[in-house]
Amino acid sequence: MGSARTISRWELVLWGYLLWLALFVVVKVDGDPAHLAARMGRCLAIRGAEPGYQLNFVPLASIRMQLRHWPAPWAVKNLLGNVAAFVPFGLLLPLACERFRRFLRLLPLCLAVICAIEVFQYGTLLGSCDIDDLILNLLGCLGGYLIFRCAVGEERI
């Protein structure tokens, strides 16, 4: 008989963070299912009239626009929020999983998760699919990884 593997505290924290990310960042749950359904309905109606609505494949287009409106609360929230939301991912993943302690192993997973989120949000009418979100989210992952590296030291990329 094999022994049961115990879950480390960092794995628990990572799973808690992933749950928070899924609910409040990806789905944007605010406690009101009617509000969520209304938001999805508005998005569907606009996409019917404008097929490219909520799609941006032009790098830095959204970021430039938000920087032009800085320090409007919505621009600050979007720019800093997209970075800050993924700092824990870049920090917690290497703490919880030894194989992701090298950035070149962590990067593809971060990229895959962020791309999956963008496609999910667009496909479910819960948000946009924006290359700039990917850029900002990756910056957050990098920031988290740099915090991890500073905390544990050593090792190469």
mmCIF file with all atom_site columns, C-alpha atoms in Angstrom:
data_model
loop_
_atom_site.group_PDB
_atom_site.id
_atom_site.type_symbol
_atom_site.label_atom_id
_atom_site.label_alt_id
_atom_site.label_comp_id
_atom_site.label_asym_id
_atom_site.label_entity_id
_atom_site.label_seq_id
_atom_site.pdbx_PDB_ins_code
_atom_site.Cartn_x
_atom_site.Cartn_y
_atom_site.Cartn_z
_atom_site.occupancy
_atom_site.B_iso_or_equiv
_atom_site.pdbx_formal_charge
_atom_site.auth_seq_id
_atom_site.auth_comp_id
_atom_site.auth_asym_id
_atom_site.auth_atom_id
_atom_site.pdbx_PDB_model_num
ATOM 1   C CA . MET A 1 1   ? 0.000   0.000  0.000   1.00 0.00 ? 1   MET A CA 1
ATOM 2   C CA . GLY A 1 2   ? 1.278   3.451  -0.889  1.00 0.00 ? 2   GLY A CA 1
ATOM 3   C CA . SER A 1 3   ? 1.214   6.213  1.615   1.00 0.00 ? 3   SER A CA 1
ATOM 4   C CA . ALA A 1 4   ? -1.041  9.211  1.115   1.00 0.00 ? 4   ALA A CA 1
ATOM 5   C CA . ARG A 1 5   ? 0.724   12.351 0.022   1.00 0.00 ? 5   ARG A CA 1
ATOM 6   C CA . THR A 1 6   ? 0.195   15.338 2.263   1.00 0.00 ? 6   THR A CA 1
ATOM 7   C CA . ILE A 1 7   ? -0.613  18.703 0.778   1.00 0.00 ? 7   ILE A CA 1
ATOM 8   C CA . SER A 1 8   ? 1.802   21.463 1.722   1.00 0.00 ? 8   SER A CA 1
ATOM 9   C CA . ARG A 1 9   ? 0.585   24.783 3.037   1.00 0.00 ? 9   ARG A CA 1
ATOM 10  C CA . TRP A 1 10  ? 1.839   26.447 -0.163  1.00 0.00 ? 10  TRP A CA 1
ATOM 11  C CA . GLU A 1 11  ? -0.296  24.075 -2.246  1.00 0.00 ? 11  GLU A CA 1
ATOM 12  C CA . LEU A 1 12  ? -3.323  25.008 -0.114  1.00 0.00 ? 12  LEU A CA 1
ATOM 13  C CA . VAL A 1 13  ? -2.591  28.702 -0.528  1.00 0.00 ? 13  VAL A CA 1
ATOM 14  C CA . LEU A 1 14  ? -2.148  28.187 -4.289  1.00 0.00 ? 14  LEU A CA 1
ATOM 15  C CA . TRP A 1 15  ? -5.522  26.401 -4.552  1.00 0.00 ? 15  TRP A CA 1
ATOM 16  C CA . GLY A 1 16  ? -7.173  29.158 -2.514  1.00 0.00 ? 16  GLY A CA 1
ATOM 17  C CA . TYR A 1 17  ? -5.668  31.776 -4.817  1.00 0.00 ? 17  TYR A CA 1
ATOM 18  C CA . LEU A 1 18  ? -6.801  29.838 -7.922  1.00 0.00 ? 18  LEU A CA 1
ATOM 19  C CA . LEU A 1 19  ? -10.351 29.710 -6.523  1.00 0.00 ? 19  LEU A CA 1
ATOM 20  C CA . TRP A 1 20  ? -10.260 33.466 -5.883  1.00 0.00 ? 20  TRP A CA 1
ATOM 21  C CA . LEU A 1 21  ? -8.857  34.041 -9.380  1.00 0.00 ? 21  LEU A CA 1
ATOM 22  C CA . ALA A 1 22  ? -11.594 31.943 -10.992 1.00 0.00 ? 22  ALA A CA 1
ATOM 23  C CA . LEU A 1 23  ? -14.458 33.569 -9.098  1.00 0.00 ? 23  LEU A CA 1
ATOM 24  C CA . PHE A 1 24  ? -13.478 37.209 -8.843  1.00 0.00 ? 24  PHE A CA 1
ATOM 25  C CA . VAL A 1 25  ? -11.096 37.818 -11.736 1.00 0.00 ? 25  VAL A CA 1
ATOM 26  C CA . VAL A 1 26  ? -12.220 35.393 -14.437 1.00 0.00 ? 26  VAL A CA 1
ATOM 27  C CA . VAL A 1 27  ? -15.989 35.239 -13.793 1.00 0.00 ? 27  VAL A CA 1
ATOM 28  C CA . LYS A 1 28  ? -16.151 38.550 -11.878 1.00 0.00 ? 28  LYS A CA 1
ATOM 29  C CA . VAL A 1 29  ? -18.699 37.229 -9.367  1.00 0.00 ? 29  VAL A CA 1
ATOM 30  C CA . ASP A 1 30  ? -20.282 40.028 -7.375  1.00 0.00 ? 30  ASP A CA 1
ATOM 31  C CA . GLY A 1 31  ? -22.878 37.971 -5.504  1.00 0.00 ? 31  GLY A CA 1
ATOM 32  C CA . ASP A 1 32  ? -25.754 38.778 -7.854  1.00 0.00 ? 32  ASP A CA 1
ATOM 33  C CA . PRO A 1 33  ? -26.468 36.099 -10.502 1.00 0.00 ? 33  PRO A CA 1
ATOM 34  C CA . ALA A 1 34  ? -28.950 38.446 -12.205 1.00 0.00 ? 34  ALA A CA 1
ATOM 35  C CA . HIS A 1 35  ? -26.202 41.033 -12.656 1.00 0.00 ? 35  HIS A CA 1
ATOM 36  C CA . LEU A 1 36  ? -23.945 38.382 -14.204 1.00 0.00 ? 36  LEU A CA 1
ATOM 37  C CA . ALA A 1 37  ? -26.706 37.239 -16.589 1.00 0.00 ? 37  ALA A CA 1
ATOM 38  C CA . ALA A 1 38  ? -27.499 40.845 -17.552 1.00 0.00 ? 38  ALA A CA 1
ATOM 39  C CA . ARG A 1 39  ? -23.834 41.539 -18.284 1.00 0.00 ? 39  ARG A CA 1
ATOM 40  C CA . MET A 1 40  ? -23.646 38.442 -20.489 1.00 0.00 ? 40  MET A CA 1
ATOM 41  C CA . GLY A 1 41  ? -26.854 39.469 -22.284 1.00 0.00 ? 41  GLY A CA 1
ATOM 42  C CA . ARG A 1 42  ? -25.517 42.977 -23.002 1.00 0.00 ? 42  ARG A CA 1
ATOM 43  C CA . CYS A 1 43  ? -22.295 41.508 -24.316 1.00 0.00 ? 43  CYS A CA 1
ATOM 44  C CA . LEU A 1 44  ? -24.157 39.071 -26.579 1.00 0.00 ? 44  LEU A CA 1
ATOM 45  C CA . ALA A 1 45  ? -26.333 41.862 -27.993 1.00 0.00 ? 45  ALA A CA 1
ATOM 46  C CA . ILE A 1 46  ? -23.333 44.085 -28.746 1.00 0.00 ? 46  ILE A CA 1
ATOM 47  C CA . ARG A 1 47  ? -21.390 41.219 -30.320 1.00 0.00 ? 47  ARG A CA 1
ATOM 48  C CA . GLY A 1 48  ? -24.378 40.581 -32.598 1.00 0.00 ? 48  GLY A CA 1
ATOM 49  C CA . ALA A 1 49  ? -24.048 44.121 -33.939 1.00 0.00 ? 49  ALA A CA 1
ATOM 50  C CA . GLU A 1 50  ? -20.236 44.340 -33.720 1.00 0.00 ? 50  GLU A CA 1
ATOM 51  C CA . PRO A 1 51  ? -18.605 40.912 -34.304 1.00 0.00 ? 51  PRO A CA 1
ATOM 52  C CA . GLY A 1 52  ? -15.148 42.075 -33.145 1.00 0.00 ? 52  GLY A CA 1
ATOM 53  C CA . TYR A 1 53  ? -16.464 43.565 -29.905 1.00 0.00 ? 53  TYR A CA 1
ATOM 54  C CA . GLN A 1 54  ? -14.222 42.685 -26.950 1.00 0.00 ? 54  GLN A CA 1
ATOM 55  C CA . LEU A 1 55  ? -11.439 41.299 -29.148 1.00 0.00 ? 55  LEU A CA 1
ATOM 56  C CA . ASN A 1 56  ? -8.040  42.989 -29.287 1.00 0.00 ? 56  ASN A CA 1
ATOM 57  C CA . PHE A 1 57  ? -5.061  41.406 -30.991 1.00 0.00 ? 57  PHE A CA 1
ATOM 58  C CA . VAL A 1 58  ? -3.089  44.659 -31.378 1.00 0.00 ? 58  VAL A CA 1
ATOM 59  C CA . PRO A 1 59  ? -0.335  44.713 -28.744 1.00 0.00 ? 59  PRO A CA 1
ATOM 60  C CA . LEU A 1 60  ? -0.313  47.802 -26.508 1.00 0.00 ? 60  LEU A CA 1
ATOM 61  C CA . ALA A 1 61  ? -3.520  49.299 -27.989 1.00 0.00 ? 61  ALA A CA 1
ATOM 62  C CA . SER A 1 62  ? -5.526  48.963 -24.768 1.00 0.00 ? 62  SER A CA 1
ATOM 63  C CA . ILE A 1 63  ? -2.555  49.825 -22.581 1.00 0.00 ? 63  ILE A CA 1
ATOM 64  C CA . ARG A 1 64  ? -1.892  53.059 -24.527 1.00 0.00 ? 64  ARG A CA 1
ATOM 65  C CA . MET A 1 65  ? -5.557  54.033 -24.318 1.00 0.00 ? 65  MET A CA 1
ATOM 66  C CA . GLN A 1 66  ? -5.650  53.420 -20.569 1.00 0.00 ? 66  GLN A CA 1
ATOM 67  C CA . LEU A 1 67  ? -2.420  55.342 -20.025 1.00 0.00 ? 67  LEU A CA 1
ATOM 68  C CA . ARG A 1 68  ? -3.961  58.308 -21.889 1.00 0.00 ? 68  ARG A CA 1
ATOM 69  C CA . HIS A 1 69  ? -6.796  58.263 -19.330 1.00 0.00 ? 69  HIS A CA 1
ATOM 70  C CA . TRP A 1 70  ? -4.511  57.836 -16.309 1.00 0.00 ? 70  TRP A CA 1
ATOM 71  C CA . PRO A 1 71  ? -5.322  58.414 -13.404 1.00 0.00 ? 71  PRO A CA 1
ATOM 72  C CA . ALA A 1 72  ? -8.996  57.699 -14.101 1.00 0.00 ? 72  ALA A CA 1
ATOM 73  C CA . PRO A 1 73  ? -10.039 54.987 -11.611 1.00 0.00 ? 73  PRO A CA 1
ATOM 74  C CA . TRP A 1 74  ? -11.095 52.539 -14.344 1.00 0.00 ? 74  TRP A CA 1
ATOM 75  C CA . ALA A 1 75  ? -7.722  52.870 -16.118 1.00 0.00 ? 75  ALA A CA 1
ATOM 76  C CA . VAL A 1 76  ? -5.731  52.444 -12.897 1.00 0.00 ? 76  VAL A CA 1
ATOM 77  C CA . LYS A 1 77  ? -7.898  49.470 -11.904 1.00 0.00 ? 77  LYS A CA 1
ATOM 78  C CA . ASN A 1 78  ? -7.448  47.774 -15.269 1.00 0.00 ? 78  ASN A CA 1
ATOM 79  C CA . LEU A 1 79  ? -3.705  48.363 -15.656 1.00 0.00 ? 79  LEU A CA 1
ATOM 80  C CA . LEU A 1 80  ? -2.624  47.676 -12.090 1.00 0.00 ? 80  LEU A CA 1
ATOM 81  C CA . GLY A 1 81  ? -5.318  45.065 -11.480 1.00 0.00 ? 81  GLY A CA 1
ATOM 82  C CA . ASN A 1 82  ? -4.230  42.954 -14.449 1.00 0.00 ? 82  ASN A CA 1
ATOM 83  C CA . VAL A 1 83  ? -0.671  42.961 -13.142 1.00 0.00 ? 83  VAL A CA 1
ATOM 84  C CA . ALA A 1 84  ? -1.471  42.543 -9.432  1.00 0.00 ? 84  ALA A CA 1
ATOM 85  C CA . ALA A 1 85  ? -3.942  39.680 -9.969  1.00 0.00 ? 85  ALA A CA 1
ATOM 86  C CA . PHE A 1 86  ? -1.155  37.462 -11.344 1.00 0.00 ? 86  PHE A CA 1
ATOM 87  C CA . VAL A 1 87  ? 1.682   38.306 -8.957  1.00 0.00 ? 87  VAL A CA 1
ATOM 88  C CA . PRO A 1 88  ? 0.489   35.522 -6.609  1.00 0.00 ? 88  PRO A CA 1
ATOM 89  C CA . PHE A 1 89  ? 0.548   33.014 -9.485  1.00 0.00 ? 89  PHE A CA 1
ATOM 90  C CA . GLY A 1 90  ? 4.200   33.744 -10.250 1.00 0.00 ? 90  GLY A CA 1
ATOM 91  C CA . LEU A 1 91  ? 5.037   33.568 -6.546  1.00 0.00 ? 91  LEU A CA 1
ATOM 92  C CA . LEU A 1 92  ? 2.912   30.672 -5.291  1.00 0.00 ? 92  LEU A CA 1
ATOM 93  C CA . LEU A 1 93  ? 3.436   28.207 -8.132  1.00 0.00 ? 93  LEU A CA 1
ATOM 94  C CA . PRO A 1 94  ? 7.195   27.840 -7.559  1.00 0.00 ? 94  PRO A CA 1
ATOM 95  C CA . LEU A 1 95  ? 6.618   27.712 -3.798  1.00 0.00 ? 95  LEU A CA 1
ATOM 96  C CA . ALA A 1 96  ? 4.037   24.926 -4.174  1.00 0.00 ? 96  ALA A CA 1
ATOM 97  C CA . CYS A 1 97  ? 5.616   22.974 -7.060  1.00 0.00 ? 97  CYS A CA 1
ATOM 98  C CA . GLU A 1 98  ? 9.360   22.460 -7.196  1.00 0.00 ? 98  GLU A CA 1
ATOM 99  C CA . ARG A 1 99  ? 9.388   21.811 -10.957 1.00 0.00 ? 99  ARG A CA 1
ATOM 100 C CA . PHE A 1 100 ? 8.265   25.426 -11.581 1.00 0.00 ? 100 PHE A CA 1
ATOM 101 C CA . ARG A 1 101 ? 11.164  27.002 -9.710  1.00 0.00 ? 101 ARG A CA 1
ATOM 102 C CA . ARG A 1 102 ? 12.882  27.830 -12.987 1.00 0.00 ? 102 ARG A CA 1
ATOM 103 C CA . PHE A 1 103 ? 11.323  30.675 -14.921 1.00 0.00 ? 103 PHE A CA 1
ATOM 104 C CA . LEU A 1 104 ? 11.615  28.933 -18.276 1.00 0.00 ? 104 LEU A CA 1
ATOM 105 C CA . ARG A 1 105 ? 9.406   26.159 -16.886 1.00 0.00 ? 105 ARG A CA 1
ATOM 106 C CA . LEU A 1 106 ? 6.981   28.554 -15.233 1.00 0.00 ? 106 LEU A CA 1
ATOM 107 C CA . LEU A 1 107 ? 6.554   30.840 -18.255 1.00 0.00 ? 107 LEU A CA 1
ATOM 108 C CA . PRO A 1 108 ? 4.769   28.360 -20.582 1.00 0.00 ? 108 PRO A CA 1
ATOM 109 C CA . LEU A 1 109 ? 2.286   27.432 -17.845 1.00 0.00 ? 109 LEU A CA 1
ATOM 110 C CA . CYS A 1 110 ? 1.593   31.098 -17.047 1.00 0.00 ? 110 CYS A CA 1
ATOM 111 C CA . LEU A 1 111 ? 1.085   31.786 -20.748 1.00 0.00 ? 111 LEU A CA 1
ATOM 112 C CA . ALA A 1 112 ? -1.242  28.786 -21.163 1.00 0.00 ? 112 ALA A CA 1
ATOM 113 C CA . VAL A 1 113 ? -3.344  29.688 -18.102 1.00 0.00 ? 113 VAL A CA 1
ATOM 114 C CA . ILE A 1 114 ? -3.672  33.336 -19.141 1.00 0.00 ? 114 ILE A CA 1
ATOM 115 C CA . CYS A 1 115 ? -4.592  32.394 -22.732 1.00 0.00 ? 115 CYS A CA 1
ATOM 116 C CA . ALA A 1 116 ? -7.173  29.912 -21.433 1.00 0.00 ? 116 ALA A CA 1
ATOM 117 C CA . ILE A 1 117 ? -8.682  32.624 -19.222 1.00 0.00 ? 117 ILE A CA 1
ATOM 118 C CA . GLU A 1 118 ? -8.872  35.099 -22.108 1.00 0.00 ? 118 GLU A CA 1
ATOM 119 C CA . VAL A 1 119 ? -10.537 32.548 -24.411 1.00 0.00 ? 119 VAL A CA 1
ATOM 120 C CA . PHE A 1 120 ? -12.899 31.434 -21.619 1.00 0.00 ? 120 PHE A CA 1
ATOM 121 C CA . GLN A 1 121 ? -13.959 34.995 -20.813 1.00 0.00 ? 121 GLN A CA 1
ATOM 122 C CA . TYR A 1 122 ? -14.605 35.791 -24.456 1.00 0.00 ? 122 TYR A CA 1
ATOM 123 C CA . GLY A 1 123 ? -16.358 32.510 -25.222 1.00 0.00 ? 123 GLY A CA 1
ATOM 124 C CA . THR A 1 124 ? -18.649 32.707 -22.192 1.00 0.00 ? 124 THR A CA 1
ATOM 125 C CA . LEU A 1 125 ? -19.446 36.404 -22.685 1.00 0.00 ? 125 LEU A CA 1
ATOM 126 C CA . LEU A 1 126 ? -17.840 37.174 -19.318 1.00 0.00 ? 126 LEU A CA 1
ATOM 127 C CA . GLY A 1 127 ? -15.172 39.486 -20.647 1.00 0.00 ? 127 GLY A CA 1
ATOM 128 C CA . SER A 1 128 ? -12.867 40.362 -23.466 1.00 0.00 ? 128 SER A CA 1
ATOM 129 C CA . CYS A 1 129 ? -9.993  38.624 -25.180 1.00 0.00 ? 129 CYS A CA 1
ATOM 130 C CA . ASP A 1 130 ? -7.213  41.192 -25.152 1.00 0.00 ? 130 ASP A CA 1
ATOM 131 C CA . ILE A 1 131 ? -3.536  40.689 -25.964 1.00 0.00 ? 131 ILE A CA 1
ATOM 132 C CA . ASP A 1 132 ? -2.782  43.529 -23.551 1.00 0.00 ? 132 ASP A CA 1
ATOM 133 C CA . ASP A 1 133 ? -4.375  41.594 -20.688 1.00 0.00 ? 133 ASP A CA 1
ATOM 134 C CA . LEU A 1 134 ? -2.001  38.766 -21.553 1.00 0.00 ? 134 LEU A CA 1
ATOM 135 C CA . ILE A 1 135 ? 0.963   41.173 -21.487 1.00 0.00 ? 135 ILE A CA 1
ATOM 136 C CA . LEU A 1 136 ? -0.072  42.696 -18.150 1.00 0.00 ? 136 LEU A CA 1
ATOM 137 C CA . ASN A 1 137 ? -0.873  39.304 -16.599 1.00 0.00 ? 137 ASN A CA 1
ATOM 138 C CA . LEU A 1 138 ? 2.534   37.962 -17.691 1.00 0.00 ? 138 LEU A CA 1
ATOM 139 C CA . LEU A 1 139 ? 4.181   41.007 -16.103 1.00 0.00 ? 139 LEU A CA 1
ATOM 140 C CA . GLY A 1 140 ? 2.371   40.087 -12.894 1.00 0.00 ? 140 GLY A CA 1
ATOM 141 C CA . CYS A 1 141 ? 3.622   36.495 -13.102 1.00 0.00 ? 141 CYS A CA 1
ATOM 142 C CA . LEU A 1 142 ? 7.147   37.790 -13.682 1.00 0.00 ? 142 LEU A CA 1
ATOM 143 C CA . GLY A 1 143 ? 6.827   40.115 -10.694 1.00 0.00 ? 143 GLY A CA 1
ATOM 144 C CA . GLY A 1 144 ? 5.682   37.239 -8.492  1.00 0.00 ? 144 GLY A CA 1
ATOM 145 C CA . TYR A 1 145 ? 8.509   35.062 -9.721  1.00 0.00 ? 145 TYR A CA 1
ATOM 146 C CA . LEU A 1 146 ? 11.031  37.828 -8.981  1.00 0.00 ? 146 LEU A CA 1
ATOM 147 C CA . ILE A 1 147 ? 9.669   38.050 -5.435  1.00 0.00 ? 147 ILE A CA 1
ATOM 148 C CA . PHE A 1 148 ? 10.077  34.280 -5.158  1.00 0.00 ? 148 PHE A CA 1
ATOM 149 C CA . ARG A 1 149 ? 13.658  34.477 -6.471  1.00 0.00 ? 149 ARG A CA 1
ATOM 150 C CA . CYS A 1 150 ? 14.551  37.291 -4.059  1.00 0.00 ? 150 CYS A CA 1
ATOM 151 C CA . ALA A 1 151 ? 13.070  35.335 -1.159  1.00 0.00 ? 151 ALA A CA 1
ATOM 152 C CA . VAL A 1 152 ? 14.792  32.000 -1.890  1.00 0.00 ? 152 VAL A CA 1
ATOM 153 C CA . GLY A 1 153 ? 17.856  33.225 -3.756  1.00 0.00 ? 153 GLY A CA 1
ATOM 154 C CA . GLU A 1 154 ? 20.173  31.142 -5.984  1.00 0.00 ? 154 GLU A CA 1
ATOM 155 C CA . GLU A 1 155 ? 19.382  29.209 -9.158  1.00 0.00 ? 155 GLU A CA 1
ATOM 156 C CA . ARG A 1 156 ? 19.557  30.304 -12.733 1.00 0.00 ? 156 ARG A CA 1
ATOM 157 C CA . ILE A 1 157 ? 16.744  30.979 -15.143 1.00 0.00 ? 157 ILE A CA 1
#
